PDB file of C-alpha atoms and ligand atoms in Angstrom:
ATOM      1  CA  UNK A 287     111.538  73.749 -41.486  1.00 72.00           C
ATOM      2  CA  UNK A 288     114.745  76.140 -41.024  1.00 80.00           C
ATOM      3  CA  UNK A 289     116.449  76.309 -44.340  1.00 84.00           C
ATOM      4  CA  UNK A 290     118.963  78.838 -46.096  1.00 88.00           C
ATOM      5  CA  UNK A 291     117.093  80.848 -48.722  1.00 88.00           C
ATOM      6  CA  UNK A 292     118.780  83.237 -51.592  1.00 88.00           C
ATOM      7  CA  UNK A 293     118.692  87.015 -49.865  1.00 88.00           C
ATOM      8  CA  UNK A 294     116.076  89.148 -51.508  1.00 87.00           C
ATOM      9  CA  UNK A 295     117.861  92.549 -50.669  1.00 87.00           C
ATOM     10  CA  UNK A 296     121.371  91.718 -52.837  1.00 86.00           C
ATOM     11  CA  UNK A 297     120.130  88.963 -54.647  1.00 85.00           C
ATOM     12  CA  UNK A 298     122.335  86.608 -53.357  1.00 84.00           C
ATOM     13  CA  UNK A 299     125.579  88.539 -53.801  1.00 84.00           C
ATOM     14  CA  UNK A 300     125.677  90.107 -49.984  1.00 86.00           C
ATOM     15  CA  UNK A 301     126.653  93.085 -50.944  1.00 88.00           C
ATOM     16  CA  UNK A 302     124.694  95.969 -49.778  1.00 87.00           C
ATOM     17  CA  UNK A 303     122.564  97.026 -52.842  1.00 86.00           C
ATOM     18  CA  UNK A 304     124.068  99.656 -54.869  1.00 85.00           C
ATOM     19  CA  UNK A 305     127.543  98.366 -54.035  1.00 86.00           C
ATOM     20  CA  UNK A 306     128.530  94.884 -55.589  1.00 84.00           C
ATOM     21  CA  UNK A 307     131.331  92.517 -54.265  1.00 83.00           C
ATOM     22  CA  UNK A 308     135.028  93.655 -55.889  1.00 86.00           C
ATOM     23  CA  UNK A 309     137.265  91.027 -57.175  1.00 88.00           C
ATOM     24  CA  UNK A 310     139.861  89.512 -54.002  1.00 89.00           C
ATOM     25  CA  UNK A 311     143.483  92.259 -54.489  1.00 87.00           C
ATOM     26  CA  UNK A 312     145.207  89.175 -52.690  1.00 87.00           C
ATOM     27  CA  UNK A 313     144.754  86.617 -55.469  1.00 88.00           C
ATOM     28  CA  UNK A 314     143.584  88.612 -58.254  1.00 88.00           C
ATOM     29  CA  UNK A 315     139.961  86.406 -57.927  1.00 87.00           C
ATOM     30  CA  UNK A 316     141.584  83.521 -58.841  1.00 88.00           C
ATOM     31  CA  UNK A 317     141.010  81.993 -54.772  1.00 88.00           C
ATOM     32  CA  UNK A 318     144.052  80.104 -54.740  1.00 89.00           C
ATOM     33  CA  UNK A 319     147.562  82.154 -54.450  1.00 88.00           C
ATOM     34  CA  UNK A 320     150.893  79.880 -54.893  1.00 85.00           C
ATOM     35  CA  UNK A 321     153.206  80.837 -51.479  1.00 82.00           C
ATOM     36  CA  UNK A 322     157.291  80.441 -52.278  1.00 79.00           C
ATOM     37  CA  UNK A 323     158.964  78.165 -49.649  1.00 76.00           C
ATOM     38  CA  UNK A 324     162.916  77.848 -50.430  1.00 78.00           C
ATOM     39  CA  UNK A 325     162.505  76.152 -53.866  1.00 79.00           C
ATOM     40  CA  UNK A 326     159.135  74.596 -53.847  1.00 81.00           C
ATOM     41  CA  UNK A 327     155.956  76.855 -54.602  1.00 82.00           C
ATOM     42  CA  UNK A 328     152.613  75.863 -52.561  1.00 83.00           C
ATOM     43  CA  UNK A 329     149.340  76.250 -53.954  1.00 86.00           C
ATOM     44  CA  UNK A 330     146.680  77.616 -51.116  1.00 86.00           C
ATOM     45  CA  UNK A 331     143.405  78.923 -50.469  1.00 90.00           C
ATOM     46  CA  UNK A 332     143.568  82.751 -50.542  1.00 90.00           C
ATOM     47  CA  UNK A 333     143.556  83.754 -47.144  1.00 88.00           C
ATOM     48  CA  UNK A 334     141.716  87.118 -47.961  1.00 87.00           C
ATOM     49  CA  UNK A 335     138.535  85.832 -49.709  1.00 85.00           C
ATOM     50  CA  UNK A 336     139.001  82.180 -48.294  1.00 85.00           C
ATOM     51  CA  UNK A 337     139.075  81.009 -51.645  1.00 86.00           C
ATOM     52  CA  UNK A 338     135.522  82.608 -53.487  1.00 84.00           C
ATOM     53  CA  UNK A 339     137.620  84.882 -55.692  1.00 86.00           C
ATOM     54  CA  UNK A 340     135.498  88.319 -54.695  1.00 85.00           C
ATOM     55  CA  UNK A 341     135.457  90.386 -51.464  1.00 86.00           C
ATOM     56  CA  UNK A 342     132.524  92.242 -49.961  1.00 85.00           C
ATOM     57  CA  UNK A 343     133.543  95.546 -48.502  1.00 84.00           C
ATOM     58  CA  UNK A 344     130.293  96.880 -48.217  1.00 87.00           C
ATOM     59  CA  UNK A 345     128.122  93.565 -46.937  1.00 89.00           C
ATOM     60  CA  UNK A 346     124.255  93.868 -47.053  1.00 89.00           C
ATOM     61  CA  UNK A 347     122.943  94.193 -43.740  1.00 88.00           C
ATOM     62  CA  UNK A 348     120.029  91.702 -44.517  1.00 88.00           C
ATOM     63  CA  UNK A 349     122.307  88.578 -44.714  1.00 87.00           C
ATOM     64  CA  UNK A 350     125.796  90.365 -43.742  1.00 86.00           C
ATOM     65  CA  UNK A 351     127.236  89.127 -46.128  1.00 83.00           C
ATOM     66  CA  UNK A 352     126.421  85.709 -46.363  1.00 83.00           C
ATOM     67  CA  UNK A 353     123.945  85.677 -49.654  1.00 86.00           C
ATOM     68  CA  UNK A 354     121.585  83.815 -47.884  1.00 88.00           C
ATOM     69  CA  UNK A 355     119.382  83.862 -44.534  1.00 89.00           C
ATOM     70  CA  UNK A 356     117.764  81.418 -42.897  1.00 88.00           C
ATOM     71  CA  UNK A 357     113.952  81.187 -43.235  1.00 86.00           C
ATOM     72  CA  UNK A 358     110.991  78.909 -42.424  1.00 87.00           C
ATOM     73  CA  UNK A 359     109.778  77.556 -45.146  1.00 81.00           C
ATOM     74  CA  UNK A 360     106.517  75.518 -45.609  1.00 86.00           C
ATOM     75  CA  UNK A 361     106.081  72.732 -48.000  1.00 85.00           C
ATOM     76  CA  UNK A 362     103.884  69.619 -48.786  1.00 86.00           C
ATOM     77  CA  UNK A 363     105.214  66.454 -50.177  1.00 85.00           C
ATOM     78  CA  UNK A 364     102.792  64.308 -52.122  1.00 86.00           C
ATOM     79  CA  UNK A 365     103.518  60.784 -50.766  1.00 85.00           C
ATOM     80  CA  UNK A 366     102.830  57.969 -53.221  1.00 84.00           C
ATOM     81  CA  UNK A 367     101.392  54.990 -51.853  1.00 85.00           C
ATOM     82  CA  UNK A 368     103.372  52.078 -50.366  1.00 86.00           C
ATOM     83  CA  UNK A 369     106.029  54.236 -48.988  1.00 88.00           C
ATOM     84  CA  UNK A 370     108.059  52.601 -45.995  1.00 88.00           C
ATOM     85  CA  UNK A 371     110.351  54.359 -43.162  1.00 88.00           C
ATOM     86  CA  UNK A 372     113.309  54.598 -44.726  1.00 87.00           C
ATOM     87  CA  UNK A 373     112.353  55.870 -48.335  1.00 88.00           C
ATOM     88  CA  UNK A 374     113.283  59.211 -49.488  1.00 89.00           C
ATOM     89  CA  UNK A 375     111.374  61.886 -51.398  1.00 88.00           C
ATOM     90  CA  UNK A 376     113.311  64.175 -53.432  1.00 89.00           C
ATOM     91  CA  UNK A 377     112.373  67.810 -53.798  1.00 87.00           C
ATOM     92  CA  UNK A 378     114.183  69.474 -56.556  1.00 88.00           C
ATOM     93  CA  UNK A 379     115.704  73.399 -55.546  1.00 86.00           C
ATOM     94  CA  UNK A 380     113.960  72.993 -52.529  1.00 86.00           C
ATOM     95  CA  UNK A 381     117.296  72.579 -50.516  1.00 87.00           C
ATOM     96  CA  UNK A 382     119.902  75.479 -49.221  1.00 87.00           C
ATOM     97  CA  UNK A 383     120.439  78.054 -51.917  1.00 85.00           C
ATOM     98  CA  UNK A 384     123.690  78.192 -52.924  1.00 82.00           C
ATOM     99  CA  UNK A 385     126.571  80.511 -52.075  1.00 77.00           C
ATOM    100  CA  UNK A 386     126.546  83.994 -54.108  1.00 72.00           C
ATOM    101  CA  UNK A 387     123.597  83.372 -55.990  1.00 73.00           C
ATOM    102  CA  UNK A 388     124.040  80.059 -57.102  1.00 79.00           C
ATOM    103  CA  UNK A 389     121.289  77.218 -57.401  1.00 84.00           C
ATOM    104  CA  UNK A 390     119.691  75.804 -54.874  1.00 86.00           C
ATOM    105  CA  UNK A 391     119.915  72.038 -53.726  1.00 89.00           C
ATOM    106  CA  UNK A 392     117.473  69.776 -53.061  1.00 90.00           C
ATOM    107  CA  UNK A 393     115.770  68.348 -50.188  1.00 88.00           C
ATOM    108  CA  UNK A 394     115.436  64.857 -49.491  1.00 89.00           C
ATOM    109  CA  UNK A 395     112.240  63.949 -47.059  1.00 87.00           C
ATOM    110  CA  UNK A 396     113.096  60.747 -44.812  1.00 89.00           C
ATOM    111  CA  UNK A 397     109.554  59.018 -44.448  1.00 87.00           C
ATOM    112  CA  UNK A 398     109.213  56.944 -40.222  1.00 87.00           C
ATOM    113  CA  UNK A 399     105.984  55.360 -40.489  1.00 85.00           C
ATOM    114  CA  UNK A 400     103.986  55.841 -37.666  1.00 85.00           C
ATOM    115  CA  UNK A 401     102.894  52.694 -36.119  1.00 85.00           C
ATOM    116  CA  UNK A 402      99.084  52.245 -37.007  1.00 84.00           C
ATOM    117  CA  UNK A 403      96.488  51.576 -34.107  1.00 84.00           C
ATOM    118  CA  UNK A 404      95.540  48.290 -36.040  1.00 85.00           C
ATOM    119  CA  UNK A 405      97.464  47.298 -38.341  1.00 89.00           C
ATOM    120  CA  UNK A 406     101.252  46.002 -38.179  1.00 90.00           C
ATOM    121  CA  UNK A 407     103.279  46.169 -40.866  1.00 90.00           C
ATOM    122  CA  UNK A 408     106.137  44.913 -42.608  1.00 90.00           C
ATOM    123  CA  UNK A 409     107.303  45.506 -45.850  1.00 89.00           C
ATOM    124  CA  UNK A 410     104.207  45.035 -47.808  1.00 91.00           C
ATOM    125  CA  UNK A 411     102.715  42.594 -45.748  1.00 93.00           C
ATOM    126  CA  UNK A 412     100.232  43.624 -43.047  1.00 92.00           C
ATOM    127  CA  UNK A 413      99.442  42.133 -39.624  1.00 94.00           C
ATOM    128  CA  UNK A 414      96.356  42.382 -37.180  1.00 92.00           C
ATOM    129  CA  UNK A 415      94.992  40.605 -34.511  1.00 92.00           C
ATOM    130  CA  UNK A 416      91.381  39.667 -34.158  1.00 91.00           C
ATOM    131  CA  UNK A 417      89.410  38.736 -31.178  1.00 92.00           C
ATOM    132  CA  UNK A 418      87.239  35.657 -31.469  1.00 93.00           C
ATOM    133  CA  UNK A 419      84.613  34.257 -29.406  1.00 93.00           C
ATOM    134  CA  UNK A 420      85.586  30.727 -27.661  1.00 90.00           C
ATOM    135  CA  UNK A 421      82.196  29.842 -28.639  1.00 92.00           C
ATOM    136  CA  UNK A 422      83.183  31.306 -32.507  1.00 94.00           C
ATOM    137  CA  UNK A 423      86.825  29.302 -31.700  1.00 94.00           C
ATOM    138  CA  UNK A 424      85.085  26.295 -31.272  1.00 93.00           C
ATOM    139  CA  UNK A 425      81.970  25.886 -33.451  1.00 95.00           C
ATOM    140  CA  UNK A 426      83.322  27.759 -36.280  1.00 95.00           C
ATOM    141  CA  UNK A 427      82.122  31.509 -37.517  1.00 92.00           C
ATOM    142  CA  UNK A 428      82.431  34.637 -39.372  1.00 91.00           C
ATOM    143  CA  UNK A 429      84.478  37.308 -37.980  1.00 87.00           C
ATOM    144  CA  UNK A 430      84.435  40.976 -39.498  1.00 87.00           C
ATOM    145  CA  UNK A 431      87.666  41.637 -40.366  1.00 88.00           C
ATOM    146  CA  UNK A 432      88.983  45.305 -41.210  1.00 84.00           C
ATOM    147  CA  UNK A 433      91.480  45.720 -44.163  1.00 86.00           C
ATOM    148  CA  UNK A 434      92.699  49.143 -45.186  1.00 81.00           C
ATOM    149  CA  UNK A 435      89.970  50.145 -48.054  1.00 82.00           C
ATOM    150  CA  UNK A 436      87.297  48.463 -46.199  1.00 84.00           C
ATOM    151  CA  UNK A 437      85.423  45.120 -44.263  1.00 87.00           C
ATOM    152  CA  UNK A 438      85.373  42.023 -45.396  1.00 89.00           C
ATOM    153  CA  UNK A 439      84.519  38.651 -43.868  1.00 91.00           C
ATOM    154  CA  UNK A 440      86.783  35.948 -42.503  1.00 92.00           C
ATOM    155  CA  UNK A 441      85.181  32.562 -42.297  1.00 93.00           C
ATOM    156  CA  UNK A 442      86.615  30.473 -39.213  1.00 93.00           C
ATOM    157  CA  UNK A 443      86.668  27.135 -38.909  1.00 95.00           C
ATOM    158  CA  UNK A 444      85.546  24.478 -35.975  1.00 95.00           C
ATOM    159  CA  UNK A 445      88.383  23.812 -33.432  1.00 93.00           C
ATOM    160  CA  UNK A 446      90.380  26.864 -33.938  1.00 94.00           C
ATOM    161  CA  UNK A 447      92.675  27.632 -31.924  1.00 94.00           C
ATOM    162  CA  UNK A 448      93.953  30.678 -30.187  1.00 94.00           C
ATOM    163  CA  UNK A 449      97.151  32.207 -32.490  1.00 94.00           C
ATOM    164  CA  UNK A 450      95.962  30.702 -35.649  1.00 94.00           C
ATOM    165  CA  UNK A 451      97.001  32.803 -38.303  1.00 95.00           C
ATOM    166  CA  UNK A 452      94.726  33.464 -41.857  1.00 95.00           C
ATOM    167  CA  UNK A 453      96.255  34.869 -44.746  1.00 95.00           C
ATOM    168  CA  UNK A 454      93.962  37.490 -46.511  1.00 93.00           C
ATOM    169  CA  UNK A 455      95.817  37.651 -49.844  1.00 93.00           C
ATOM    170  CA  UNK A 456      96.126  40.749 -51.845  1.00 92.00           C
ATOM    171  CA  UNK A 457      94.590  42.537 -48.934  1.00 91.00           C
ATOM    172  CA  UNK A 458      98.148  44.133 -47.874  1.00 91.00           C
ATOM    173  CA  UNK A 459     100.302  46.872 -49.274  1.00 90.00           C
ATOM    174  CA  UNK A 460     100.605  47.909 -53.234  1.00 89.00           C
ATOM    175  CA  UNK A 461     104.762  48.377 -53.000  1.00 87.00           C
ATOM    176  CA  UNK A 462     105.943  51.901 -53.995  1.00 84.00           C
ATOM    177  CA  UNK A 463     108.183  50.538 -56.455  1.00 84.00           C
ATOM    178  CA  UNK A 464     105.753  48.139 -58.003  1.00 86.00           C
ATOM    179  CA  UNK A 465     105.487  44.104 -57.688  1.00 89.00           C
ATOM    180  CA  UNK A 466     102.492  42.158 -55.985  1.00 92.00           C
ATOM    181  CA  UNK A 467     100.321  43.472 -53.459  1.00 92.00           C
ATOM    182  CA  UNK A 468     101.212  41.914 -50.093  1.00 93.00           C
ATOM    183  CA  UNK A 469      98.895  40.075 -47.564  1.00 94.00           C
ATOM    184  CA  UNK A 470      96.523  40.595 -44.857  1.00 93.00           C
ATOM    185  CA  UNK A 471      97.742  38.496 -41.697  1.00 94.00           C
ATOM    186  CA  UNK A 472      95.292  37.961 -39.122  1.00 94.00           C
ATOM    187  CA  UNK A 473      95.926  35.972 -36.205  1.00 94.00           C
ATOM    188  CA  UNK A 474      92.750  35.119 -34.249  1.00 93.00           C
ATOM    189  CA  UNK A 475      93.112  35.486 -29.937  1.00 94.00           C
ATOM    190  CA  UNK A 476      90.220  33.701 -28.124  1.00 94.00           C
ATOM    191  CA  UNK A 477      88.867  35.610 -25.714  1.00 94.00           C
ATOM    192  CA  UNK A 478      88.246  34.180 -21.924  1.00 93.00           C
ATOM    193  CA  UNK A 479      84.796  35.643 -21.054  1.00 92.00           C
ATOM    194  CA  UNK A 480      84.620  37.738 -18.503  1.00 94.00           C
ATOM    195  CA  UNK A 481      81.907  39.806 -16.101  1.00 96.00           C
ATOM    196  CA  UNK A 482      79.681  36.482 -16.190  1.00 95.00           C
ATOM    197  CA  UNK A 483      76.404  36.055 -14.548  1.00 97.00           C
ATOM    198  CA  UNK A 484      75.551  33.676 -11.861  1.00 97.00           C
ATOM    199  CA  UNK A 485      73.626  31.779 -14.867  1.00 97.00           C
ATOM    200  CA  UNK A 486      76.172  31.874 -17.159  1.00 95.00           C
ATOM    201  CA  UNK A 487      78.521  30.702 -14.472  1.00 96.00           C
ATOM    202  CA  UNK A 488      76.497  27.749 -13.889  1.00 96.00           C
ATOM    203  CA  UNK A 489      76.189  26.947 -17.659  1.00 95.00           C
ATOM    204  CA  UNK A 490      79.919  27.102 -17.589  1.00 93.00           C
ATOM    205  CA  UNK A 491      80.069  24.522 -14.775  1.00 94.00           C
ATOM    206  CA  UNK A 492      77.719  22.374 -16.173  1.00 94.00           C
ATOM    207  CA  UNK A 493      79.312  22.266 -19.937  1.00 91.00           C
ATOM    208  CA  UNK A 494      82.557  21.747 -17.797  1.00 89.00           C
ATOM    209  CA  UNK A 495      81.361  18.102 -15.920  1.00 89.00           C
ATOM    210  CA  UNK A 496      79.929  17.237 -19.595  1.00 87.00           C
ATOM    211  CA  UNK A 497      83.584  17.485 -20.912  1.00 83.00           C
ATOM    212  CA  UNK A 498      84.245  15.172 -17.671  1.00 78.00           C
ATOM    213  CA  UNK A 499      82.126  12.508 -18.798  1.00 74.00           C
ATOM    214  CA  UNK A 500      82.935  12.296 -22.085  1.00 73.00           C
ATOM    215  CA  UNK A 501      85.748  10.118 -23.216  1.00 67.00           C
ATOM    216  CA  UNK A 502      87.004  12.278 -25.906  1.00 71.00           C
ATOM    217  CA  UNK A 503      89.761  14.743 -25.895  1.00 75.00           C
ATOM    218  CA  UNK A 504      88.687  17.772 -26.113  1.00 78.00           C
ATOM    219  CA  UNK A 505      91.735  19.912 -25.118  1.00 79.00           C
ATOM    220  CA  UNK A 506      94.294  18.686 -27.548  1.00 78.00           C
ATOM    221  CA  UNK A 507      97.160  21.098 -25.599  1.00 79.00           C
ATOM    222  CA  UNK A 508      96.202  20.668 -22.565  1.00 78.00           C
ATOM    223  CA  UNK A 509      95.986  16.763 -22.572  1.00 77.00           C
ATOM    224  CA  UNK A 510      99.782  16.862 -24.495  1.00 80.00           C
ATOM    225  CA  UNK A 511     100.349  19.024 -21.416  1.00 80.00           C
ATOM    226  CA  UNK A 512      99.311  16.579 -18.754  1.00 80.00           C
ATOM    227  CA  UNK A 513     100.491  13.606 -20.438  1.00 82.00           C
ATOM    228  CA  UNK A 514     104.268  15.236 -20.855  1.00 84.00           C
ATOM    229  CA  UNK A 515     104.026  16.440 -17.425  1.00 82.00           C
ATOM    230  CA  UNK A 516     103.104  12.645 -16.308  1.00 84.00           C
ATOM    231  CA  UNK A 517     105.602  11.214 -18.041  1.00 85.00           C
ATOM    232  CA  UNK A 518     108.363  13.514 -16.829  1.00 82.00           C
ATOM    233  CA  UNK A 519     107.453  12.391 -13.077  1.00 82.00           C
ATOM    234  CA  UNK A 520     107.241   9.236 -13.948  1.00 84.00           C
ATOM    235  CA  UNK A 521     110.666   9.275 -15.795  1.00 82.00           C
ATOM    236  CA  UNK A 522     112.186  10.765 -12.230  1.00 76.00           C
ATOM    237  CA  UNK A 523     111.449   7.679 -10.409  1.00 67.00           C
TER     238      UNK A 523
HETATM  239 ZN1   ZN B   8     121.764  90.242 -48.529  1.00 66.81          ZN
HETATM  240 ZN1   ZN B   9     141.355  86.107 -52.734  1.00 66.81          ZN
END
């Protein structure tokens, strides 16, 4: 990134080598000079050296002047783990050097966290979704589950439904400032099949007149559906 560096060729002073920077005639390098009005005495910034005390009459021609140029500079910043957007990295001296010489400051590095193709995240809690099966949704299975160091398995129970959310803890974020690990939040979609053979079609059909026949309910949202939707009609008349 552009920053102001300390110039090599007058070490910071800006004036041309061989020459150095004189002390300011106006206010005797003091960078203030007191200005008589009627009775009252005024304190200002010298209007000669704008208050630094010393004038360059012969100014380097590297920096002209100025002390300092501006220079790319290339750094890396170890990040520590569990930082969020929003933290901030000092680096020590690695800021704008400093007028005439003087020390540099230091840099502050504003971490954005780039949204992650899997994983949501926030704070120290993490957030994925999974795709399950509707067979899986409704007879119950394992589902492979990534985490961030690796795999691990996710039983799921008979008769889940779509948006159910399992809590994996310990499996999110180590905070940067230290505490308890977060969680791992996985919310299981079920998946409508889709490019289905005539066979599997059929299947479908068949399982679907078998629901028909039986007297149980086996679509507890849907029949809450209906039955609210019945109601409200019937309510109307
Ligand atoms: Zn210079
Ligand atoms: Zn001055």
């Amino acid at each position: 990134m552009p920053t102001l560096v300390g110039c090599n060729t007058c070490d910071g002073s800006g004036a041309k080598p061989g020459t150095s920077a004189k002390t300011c005639g106006t206010c005797g390098g003091v960078g203030q000079v007191r200005m008589q009005q009627g009775f009252f005495s005024v304190q200002q910034t010298c209007p000669t050296c704008h208050g630094e005390g010393q004038v360059v009459s012969d100014p380097c021609n590297d920096c002209h002047g100025q002390g300092r140029i501006e220079e790319t500079k290339k750094l890396s910043v170890k990040i520590p783990a569990g930082v969020d957007t929003g933290d901030r990295i000092r680096l020590a001296g690695e800021g704008e050097a400093g007028t005439h010489g003087g020390p540099s400051g230091d840099l502050f590095v504003q971490m954005n966290v780039r949204d992650h193709a899997i994983f949501e995240r926030d704070g120290k809690h993490l957030f994925c979704e999974v795709p399950i099966s509707f067979i899986d949704a409704a007879l119950g299975g394992e589902l492979e589950v990534p985490t961030l160091e690796s795999r691990v398995k996710l039983k799921i129970p008979a008769e889940t439904q779509t948006g159910k959310l399992f809590r994996l803890r310990g499996k999110g974020i180590k905070p940067v400032r230290g505490g308890a690990v977060g969680d791992l939040l996985v919310r299981a979609i079920v998946e409508t099949p889709v490019n289905l053979s005539n066979r599997q079609k059929e299947l479908l059909r068949e399982f679907e007149s078998a629901m028909d026949d039986s007297q149980q309910h086996h679509a507890p949202k849907k029949t809450g559906f209906f039955d609210s939707v019945k109601k409200f009609f019937e309510d109307m008349t």
